[in-house]
């Protein structure tokens, strides 16, 4: 029996772009458009009604921008995976989106086949970030690290925290990590909070970038 296709909600104020994405996704058997909205307010309403697997949302929209909408969705406990889809490759925008609870950040100038590949990854519970931005985040992290006296201390982590670190480096969400390690989402959150403090890092994205750079995801 075939699996139910991953449902996707599009939130973007450009009709042509929405049309192009719909045509792309219509060609995929394991993904389907659940709905679309031309502004954040309608998008939030549809997200709560439809509860899609994925939300693909623009960053720059009139009245309410994508970051505000993202915060609102998270406050309303919308469980969908939310991917920002934007032209902005500014470090501040990327960091703001990820801190507000985005599960990914993709650039609109990416090749269509790359975008589909990333959406497939997102649908399986992985964090997705355009390659160009991963480099940008790594550089920002390095420059931030050079200004700080303390360096992340991998040895200070417990075995469980090291397991979780490696899974974050693979891009897994808390829910997926919990499933893999047979522990609750809440327990994963507590471990993530502790390892962030021990490593002197501010977000799970910084953890992922740092762990990949240091090669811990292969450990």
PDB file of C-alpha atoms in Angstrom:
ATOM      1  CA  UNK A   1       0.000   0.000   0.000  1.00  0.00           C
ATOM      2  CA  UNK A   2       1.405   3.415  -1.038  1.00  0.00           C
ATOM      3  CA  UNK A   3       2.200   5.945   1.645  1.00  0.00           C
ATOM      4  CA  UNK A   4       0.117   9.119   1.870  1.00  0.00           C
ATOM      5  CA  UNK A   5       1.909  11.966   0.043  1.00  0.00           C
ATOM      6  CA  UNK A   6       3.456  14.677   2.240  1.00  0.00           C
ATOM      7  CA  UNK A   7       1.033  17.630   2.288  1.00  0.00           C
ATOM      8  CA  UNK A   8       2.492  21.092   1.587  1.00  0.00           C
ATOM      9  CA  UNK A   9       1.074  24.565   2.263  1.00  0.00           C
ATOM     10  CA  UNK A  10       2.520  27.457   0.212  1.00  0.00           C
ATOM     11  CA  UNK A  11       2.586  30.945   1.731  1.00  0.00           C
ATOM     12  CA  UNK A  12       3.955  33.529  -0.706  1.00  0.00           C
ATOM     13  CA  UNK A  13       2.660  36.799  -2.103  1.00  0.00           C
ATOM     14  CA  UNK A  14       3.857  36.079  -5.679  1.00  0.00           C
ATOM     15  CA  UNK A  15       1.200  34.157  -7.689  1.00  0.00           C
ATOM     16  CA  UNK A  16       3.646  33.178 -10.460  1.00  0.00           C
ATOM     17  CA  UNK A  17       6.075  31.678  -7.984  1.00  0.00           C
ATOM     18  CA  UNK A  18       3.305  29.716  -6.252  1.00  0.00           C
ATOM     19  CA  UNK A  19       2.170  28.434  -9.651  1.00  0.00           C
ATOM     20  CA  UNK A  20       5.696  27.313 -10.545  1.00  0.00           C
ATOM     21  CA  UNK A  21       6.155  25.458  -7.249  1.00  0.00           C
ATOM     22  CA  UNK A  22       2.728  23.799  -7.619  1.00  0.00           C
ATOM     23  CA  UNK A  23       3.678  22.535 -11.076  1.00  0.00           C
ATOM     24  CA  UNK A  24       6.948  21.134  -9.724  1.00  0.00           C
ATOM     25  CA  UNK A  25       5.313  19.411  -6.760  1.00  0.00           C
ATOM     26  CA  UNK A  26       2.460  18.034  -8.909  1.00  0.00           C
ATOM     27  CA  UNK A  27       5.093  15.951 -10.721  1.00  0.00           C
ATOM     28  CA  UNK A  28       6.127  14.257  -7.466  1.00  0.00           C
ATOM     29  CA  UNK A  29       4.114  11.214  -6.352  1.00  0.00           C
ATOM     30  CA  UNK A  30       5.061  11.536  -2.681  1.00  0.00           C
ATOM     31  CA  UNK A  31       4.201  15.240  -2.261  1.00  0.00           C
ATOM     32  CA  UNK A  32       0.953  17.152  -2.731  1.00  0.00           C
ATOM     33  CA  UNK A  33      -0.168  20.779  -2.367  1.00  0.00           C
ATOM     34  CA  UNK A  34      -2.703  21.020   0.474  1.00  0.00           C
ATOM     35  CA  UNK A  35      -3.355  24.746   0.069  1.00  0.00           C
ATOM     36  CA  UNK A  36      -1.884  28.149  -0.709  1.00  0.00           C
ATOM     37  CA  UNK A  37      -2.042  31.668   0.704  1.00  0.00           C
ATOM     38  CA  UNK A  38      -0.872  35.028  -0.630  1.00  0.00           C
ATOM     39  CA  UNK A  39      -0.255  36.546   2.805  1.00  0.00           C
ATOM     40  CA  UNK A  40       0.847  35.505   6.282  1.00  0.00           C
ATOM     41  CA  UNK A  41      -2.527  35.995   7.971  1.00  0.00           C
ATOM     42  CA  UNK A  42      -4.358  33.656   5.570  1.00  0.00           C
ATOM     43  CA  UNK A  43      -1.401  31.290   5.740  1.00  0.00           C
ATOM     44  CA  UNK A  44      -1.610  31.011   9.535  1.00  0.00           C
ATOM     45  CA  UNK A  45      -5.360  30.344   9.339  1.00  0.00           C
ATOM     46  CA  UNK A  46      -4.866  27.630   6.701  1.00  0.00           C
ATOM     47  CA  UNK A  47      -1.979  26.079   8.627  1.00  0.00           C
ATOM     48  CA  UNK A  48      -4.175  25.591  11.704  1.00  0.00           C
ATOM     49  CA  UNK A  49      -7.055  24.239   9.588  1.00  0.00           C
ATOM     50  CA  UNK A  50      -5.081  21.927   7.290  1.00  0.00           C
ATOM     51  CA  UNK A  51      -2.220  20.865   9.593  1.00  0.00           C
ATOM     52  CA  UNK A  52       0.060  20.159   6.604  1.00  0.00           C
ATOM     53  CA  UNK A  53       3.286  18.152   6.878  1.00  0.00           C
ATOM     54  CA  UNK A  54       5.310  21.015   5.421  1.00  0.00           C
ATOM     55  CA  UNK A  55       4.859  24.783   5.135  1.00  0.00           C
ATOM     56  CA  UNK A  56       6.918  26.589   2.502  1.00  0.00           C
ATOM     57  CA  UNK A  57       6.847  30.273   3.428  1.00  0.00           C
ATOM     58  CA  UNK A  58       8.287  33.477   2.007  1.00  0.00           C
ATOM     59  CA  UNK A  59      10.315  35.728   4.303  1.00  0.00           C
ATOM     60  CA  UNK A  60       9.367  39.130   2.864  1.00  0.00           C
ATOM     61  CA  UNK A  61       5.621  39.632   2.687  1.00  0.00           C
ATOM     62  CA  UNK A  62       3.476  42.767   3.139  1.00  0.00           C
ATOM     63  CA  UNK A  63       1.789  43.500   6.510  1.00  0.00           C
ATOM     64  CA  UNK A  64       3.256  40.503   8.386  1.00  0.00           C
ATOM     65  CA  UNK A  65       6.650  39.102   7.401  1.00  0.00           C
ATOM     66  CA  UNK A  66       7.691  35.451   7.467  1.00  0.00           C
ATOM     67  CA  UNK A  67       9.538  35.673  10.790  1.00  0.00           C
ATOM     68  CA  UNK A  68       6.481  37.131  12.568  1.00  0.00           C
ATOM     69  CA  UNK A  69       4.276  34.497  10.948  1.00  0.00           C
ATOM     70  CA  UNK A  70       6.719  31.762  11.975  1.00  0.00           C
ATOM     71  CA  UNK A  71       6.654  32.904  15.613  1.00  0.00           C
ATOM     72  CA  UNK A  72       2.850  33.046  15.506  1.00  0.00           C
ATOM     73  CA  UNK A  73       2.655  29.501  14.083  1.00  0.00           C
ATOM     74  CA  UNK A  74       4.986  28.169  16.774  1.00  0.00           C
ATOM     75  CA  UNK A  75       3.034  29.977  19.502  1.00  0.00           C
ATOM     76  CA  UNK A  76      -0.117  28.277  18.217  1.00  0.00           C
ATOM     77  CA  UNK A  77       1.719  24.935  18.436  1.00  0.00           C
ATOM     78  CA  UNK A  78       1.432  24.226  14.722  1.00  0.00           C
ATOM     79  CA  UNK A  79       3.465  21.018  14.394  1.00  0.00           C
ATOM     80  CA  UNK A  80       4.152  21.325  10.647  1.00  0.00           C
ATOM     81  CA  UNK A  81       7.759  21.535   9.513  1.00  0.00           C
ATOM     82  CA  UNK A  82       8.258  25.144   8.387  1.00  0.00           C
ATOM     83  CA  UNK A  83      10.730  25.976   5.630  1.00  0.00           C
ATOM     84  CA  UNK A  84      11.551  29.588   4.790  1.00  0.00           C
ATOM     85  CA  UNK A  85      11.797  30.101   1.024  1.00  0.00           C
ATOM     86  CA  UNK A  86      13.321  33.451   0.187  1.00  0.00           C
ATOM     87  CA  UNK A  87      15.718  35.565  -1.891  1.00  0.00           C
ATOM     88  CA  UNK A  88      17.563  36.752   1.231  1.00  0.00           C
ATOM     89  CA  UNK A  89      20.938  35.182   1.928  1.00  0.00           C
ATOM     90  CA  UNK A  90      21.686  37.659   4.741  1.00  0.00           C
ATOM     91  CA  UNK A  91      23.147  35.966   7.797  1.00  0.00           C
ATOM     92  CA  UNK A  92      20.853  37.945  10.140  1.00  0.00           C
ATOM     93  CA  UNK A  93      17.730  36.711   8.321  1.00  0.00           C
ATOM     94  CA  UNK A  94      18.912  33.100   8.344  1.00  0.00           C
ATOM     95  CA  UNK A  95      19.762  33.177  12.060  1.00  0.00           C
ATOM     96  CA  UNK A  96      16.509  35.013  12.963  1.00  0.00           C
ATOM     97  CA  UNK A  97      14.423  32.427  11.081  1.00  0.00           C
ATOM     98  CA  UNK A  98      16.172  29.436  12.619  1.00  0.00           C
ATOM     99  CA  UNK A  99      15.939  30.905  16.114  1.00  0.00           C
ATOM    100  CA  UNK A 100      12.229  31.573  15.617  1.00  0.00           C
ATOM    101  CA  UNK A 101      11.711  27.867  14.974  1.00  0.00           C
ATOM    102  CA  UNK A 102      12.191  27.322  11.221  1.00  0.00           C
ATOM    103  CA  UNK A 103      13.063  23.769  10.143  1.00  0.00           C
ATOM    104  CA  UNK A 104      14.906  24.972   7.087  1.00  0.00           C
ATOM    105  CA  UNK A 105      15.923  27.920   4.951  1.00  0.00           C
ATOM    106  CA  UNK A 106      16.027  27.626   1.159  1.00  0.00           C
ATOM    107  CA  UNK A 107      16.918  30.251  -1.434  1.00  0.00           C
ATOM    108  CA  UNK A 108      14.618  30.986  -4.351  1.00  0.00           C
ATOM    109  CA  UNK A 109      17.490  30.963  -6.858  1.00  0.00           C
ATOM    110  CA  UNK A 110      18.173  27.250  -6.305  1.00  0.00           C
ATOM    111  CA  UNK A 111      17.729  24.755  -9.139  1.00  0.00           C
ATOM    112  CA  UNK A 112      14.235  23.146  -9.224  1.00  0.00           C
ATOM    113  CA  UNK A 113      15.610  19.598  -8.820  1.00  0.00           C
ATOM    114  CA  UNK A 114      17.657  20.727  -5.788  1.00  0.00           C
ATOM    115  CA  UNK A 115      14.583  22.278  -4.223  1.00  0.00           C
ATOM    116  CA  UNK A 116      12.556  19.077  -4.682  1.00  0.00           C
ATOM    117  CA  UNK A 117      15.426  17.059  -3.178  1.00  0.00           C
ATOM    118  CA  UNK A 118      15.518  19.383  -0.142  1.00  0.00           C
ATOM    119  CA  UNK A 119      11.725  19.176   0.299  1.00  0.00           C
ATOM    120  CA  UNK A 120      11.978  15.371   0.291  1.00  0.00           C
ATOM    121  CA  UNK A 121      14.607  15.660   3.038  1.00  0.00           C
ATOM    122  CA  UNK A 122      12.387  18.049   5.028  1.00  0.00           C
ATOM    123  CA  UNK A 123       9.428  15.680   4.711  1.00  0.00           C
ATOM    124  CA  UNK A 124      11.489  12.925   6.380  1.00  0.00           C
ATOM    125  CA  UNK A 125      12.138  15.172   9.387  1.00  0.00           C
ATOM    126  CA  UNK A 126      15.537  16.604   8.456  1.00  0.00           C
ATOM    127  CA  UNK A 127      16.593  20.240   8.690  1.00  0.00           C
ATOM    128  CA  UNK A 128      17.320  21.723   5.255  1.00  0.00           C
ATOM    129  CA  UNK A 129      19.541  24.700   4.460  1.00  0.00           C
ATOM    130  CA  UNK A 130      20.802  25.839   1.041  1.00  0.00           C
ATOM    131  CA  UNK A 131      24.449  24.837   0.589  1.00  0.00           C
ATOM    132  CA  UNK A 132      25.577  28.443   0.185  1.00  0.00           C
ATOM    133  CA  UNK A 133      24.098  29.293   3.591  1.00  0.00           C
ATOM    134  CA  UNK A 134      25.749  26.374   5.379  1.00  0.00           C
ATOM    135  CA  UNK A 135      29.119  27.883   4.403  1.00  0.00           C
ATOM    136  CA  UNK A 136      27.949  31.329   5.510  1.00  0.00           C
ATOM    137  CA  UNK A 137      26.789  29.989   8.895  1.00  0.00           C
ATOM    138  CA  UNK A 138      30.064  28.087   9.373  1.00  0.00           C
ATOM    139  CA  UNK A 139      32.070  31.263   8.706  1.00  0.00           C
ATOM    140  CA  UNK A 140      29.879  33.306  11.061  1.00  0.00           C
ATOM    141  CA  UNK A 141      30.326  30.641  13.726  1.00  0.00           C
ATOM    142  CA  UNK A 142      34.108  30.594  13.255  1.00  0.00           C
ATOM    143  CA  UNK A 143      34.395  34.388  13.546  1.00  0.00           C
ATOM    144  CA  UNK A 144      32.123  34.348  16.598  1.00  0.00           C
ATOM    145  CA  UNK A 145      34.221  31.553  18.114  1.00  0.00           C
ATOM    146  CA  UNK A 146      37.461  33.496  17.590  1.00  0.00           C
ATOM    147  CA  UNK A 147      35.999  36.366  19.628  1.00  0.00           C
ATOM    148  CA  UNK A 148      35.148  34.038  22.499  1.00  0.00           C
ATOM    149  CA  UNK A 149      37.625  32.791  25.064  1.00  0.00           C
ATOM    150  CA  UNK A 150      35.993  29.407  25.563  1.00  0.00           C
ATOM    151  CA  UNK A 151      35.977  26.778  22.858  1.00  0.00           C
ATOM    152  CA  UNK A 152      33.286  24.067  22.687  1.00  0.00           C
ATOM    153  CA  UNK A 153      34.380  21.171  24.864  1.00  0.00           C
ATOM    154  CA  UNK A 154      33.173  17.916  23.332  1.00  0.00           C
ATOM    155  CA  UNK A 155      34.662  15.859  26.173  1.00  0.00           C
ATOM    156  CA  UNK A 156      32.385  17.550  28.727  1.00  0.00           C
ATOM    157  CA  UNK A 157      29.307  15.946  27.124  1.00  0.00           C
ATOM    158  CA  UNK A 158      27.690  12.788  28.507  1.00  0.00           C
ATOM    159  CA  UNK A 159      27.469   9.739  26.180  1.00  0.00           C
ATOM    160  CA  UNK A 160      23.752  10.470  25.601  1.00  0.00           C
ATOM    161  CA  UNK A 161      24.503  14.121  24.737  1.00  0.00           C
ATOM    162  CA  UNK A 162      27.177  12.948  22.276  1.00  0.00           C
ATOM    163  CA  UNK A 163      24.613  10.636  20.624  1.00  0.00           C
ATOM    164  CA  UNK A 164      22.184  13.551  20.304  1.00  0.00           C
ATOM    165  CA  UNK A 165      24.927  15.856  18.980  1.00  0.00           C
ATOM    166  CA  UNK A 166      25.696  13.412  16.168  1.00  0.00           C
ATOM    167  CA  UNK A 167      22.011  13.113  15.249  1.00  0.00           C
ATOM    168  CA  UNK A 168      21.611  16.925  15.225  1.00  0.00           C
ATOM    169  CA  UNK A 169      24.614  17.012  12.865  1.00  0.00           C
ATOM    170  CA  UNK A 170      22.687  14.669  10.557  1.00  0.00           C
ATOM    171  CA  UNK A 171      19.875  17.238  10.511  1.00  0.00           C
ATOM    172  CA  UNK A 172      17.331  15.260  12.538  1.00  0.00           C
ATOM    173  CA  UNK A 173      14.517  17.010  14.415  1.00  0.00           C
ATOM    174  CA  UNK A 174      13.900  16.453  18.150  1.00  0.00           C
ATOM    175  CA  UNK A 175      10.997  14.148  17.287  1.00  0.00           C
ATOM    176  CA  UNK A 176      13.161  12.026  14.962  1.00  0.00           C
ATOM    177  CA  UNK A 177      16.005  11.928  17.515  1.00  0.00           C
ATOM    178  CA  UNK A 178      13.554  10.822  20.219  1.00  0.00           C
ATOM    179  CA  UNK A 179      12.231   8.071  17.968  1.00  0.00           C
ATOM    180  CA  UNK A 180      15.729   6.868  17.109  1.00  0.00           C
ATOM    181  CA  UNK A 181      16.931   6.837  20.728  1.00  0.00           C
ATOM    182  CA  UNK A 182      13.575   5.675  22.138  1.00  0.00           C
ATOM    183  CA  UNK A 183      13.148   8.713  24.411  1.00  0.00           C
ATOM    184  CA  UNK A 184      10.513  11.478  24.520  1.00  0.00           C
ATOM    185  CA  UNK A 185      10.695  14.827  22.654  1.00  0.00           C
ATOM    186  CA  UNK A 186      10.826  16.557  26.050  1.00  0.00           C
ATOM    187  CA  UNK A 187      13.854  14.523  27.138  1.00  0.00           C
ATOM    188  CA  UNK A 188      15.613  15.367  23.862  1.00  0.00           C
ATOM    189  CA  UNK A 189      14.893  19.090  24.441  1.00  0.00           C
ATOM    190  CA  UNK A 190      16.456  18.935  27.910  1.00  0.00           C
ATOM    191  CA  UNK A 191      19.576  17.215  26.545  1.00  0.00           C
ATOM    192  CA  UNK A 192      19.831  19.773  23.705  1.00  0.00           C
ATOM    193  CA  UNK A 193      19.569  22.628  26.216  1.00  0.00           C
ATOM    194  CA  UNK A 194      22.368  21.115  28.322  1.00  0.00           C
ATOM    195  CA  UNK A 195      24.686  20.474  25.411  1.00  0.00           C
ATOM    196  CA  UNK A 196      24.150  24.018  24.044  1.00  0.00           C
ATOM    197  CA  UNK A 197      25.229  25.394  27.425  1.00  0.00           C
ATOM    198  CA  UNK A 198      28.237  23.078  27.696  1.00  0.00           C
ATOM    199  CA  UNK A 199      29.396  23.841  24.146  1.00  0.00           C
ATOM    200  CA  UNK A 200      28.778  27.582  24.526  1.00  0.00           C
ATOM    201  CA  UNK A 201      26.610  27.577  21.390  1.00  0.00           C
ATOM    202  CA  UNK A 202      23.346  29.457  20.892  1.00  0.00           C
ATOM    203  CA  UNK A 203      21.211  27.231  18.672  1.00  0.00           C
ATOM    204  CA  UNK A 204      20.907  23.698  17.328  1.00  0.00           C
ATOM    205  CA  UNK A 205      21.948  25.063  13.919  1.00  0.00           C
ATOM    206  CA  UNK A 206      25.259  26.227  15.410  1.00  0.00           C
ATOM    207  CA  UNK A 207      25.589  22.768  16.986  1.00  0.00           C
ATOM    208  CA  UNK A 208      24.977  21.097  13.609  1.00  0.00           C
ATOM    209  CA  UNK A 209      27.431  23.333  11.731  1.00  0.00           C
ATOM    210  CA  UNK A 210      30.101  22.957  14.434  1.00  0.00           C
ATOM    211  CA  UNK A 211      29.669  19.175  14.719  1.00  0.00           C
ATOM    212  CA  UNK A 212      29.895  18.687  10.952  1.00  0.00           C
ATOM    213  CA  UNK A 213      33.029  20.880  10.789  1.00  0.00           C
ATOM    214  CA  UNK A 214      34.634  18.929  13.638  1.00  0.00           C
ATOM    215  CA  UNK A 215      33.657  15.599  12.081  1.00  0.00           C
ATOM    216  CA  UNK A 216      31.569  14.370  15.040  1.00  0.00           C
ATOM    217  CA  UNK A 217      28.680  13.284  12.807  1.00  0.00           C
ATOM    218  CA  UNK A 218      30.865  10.453  11.585  1.00  0.00           C
ATOM    219  CA  UNK A 219      31.791   9.325  15.099  1.00  0.00           C
TER     220      UNK A 219
END
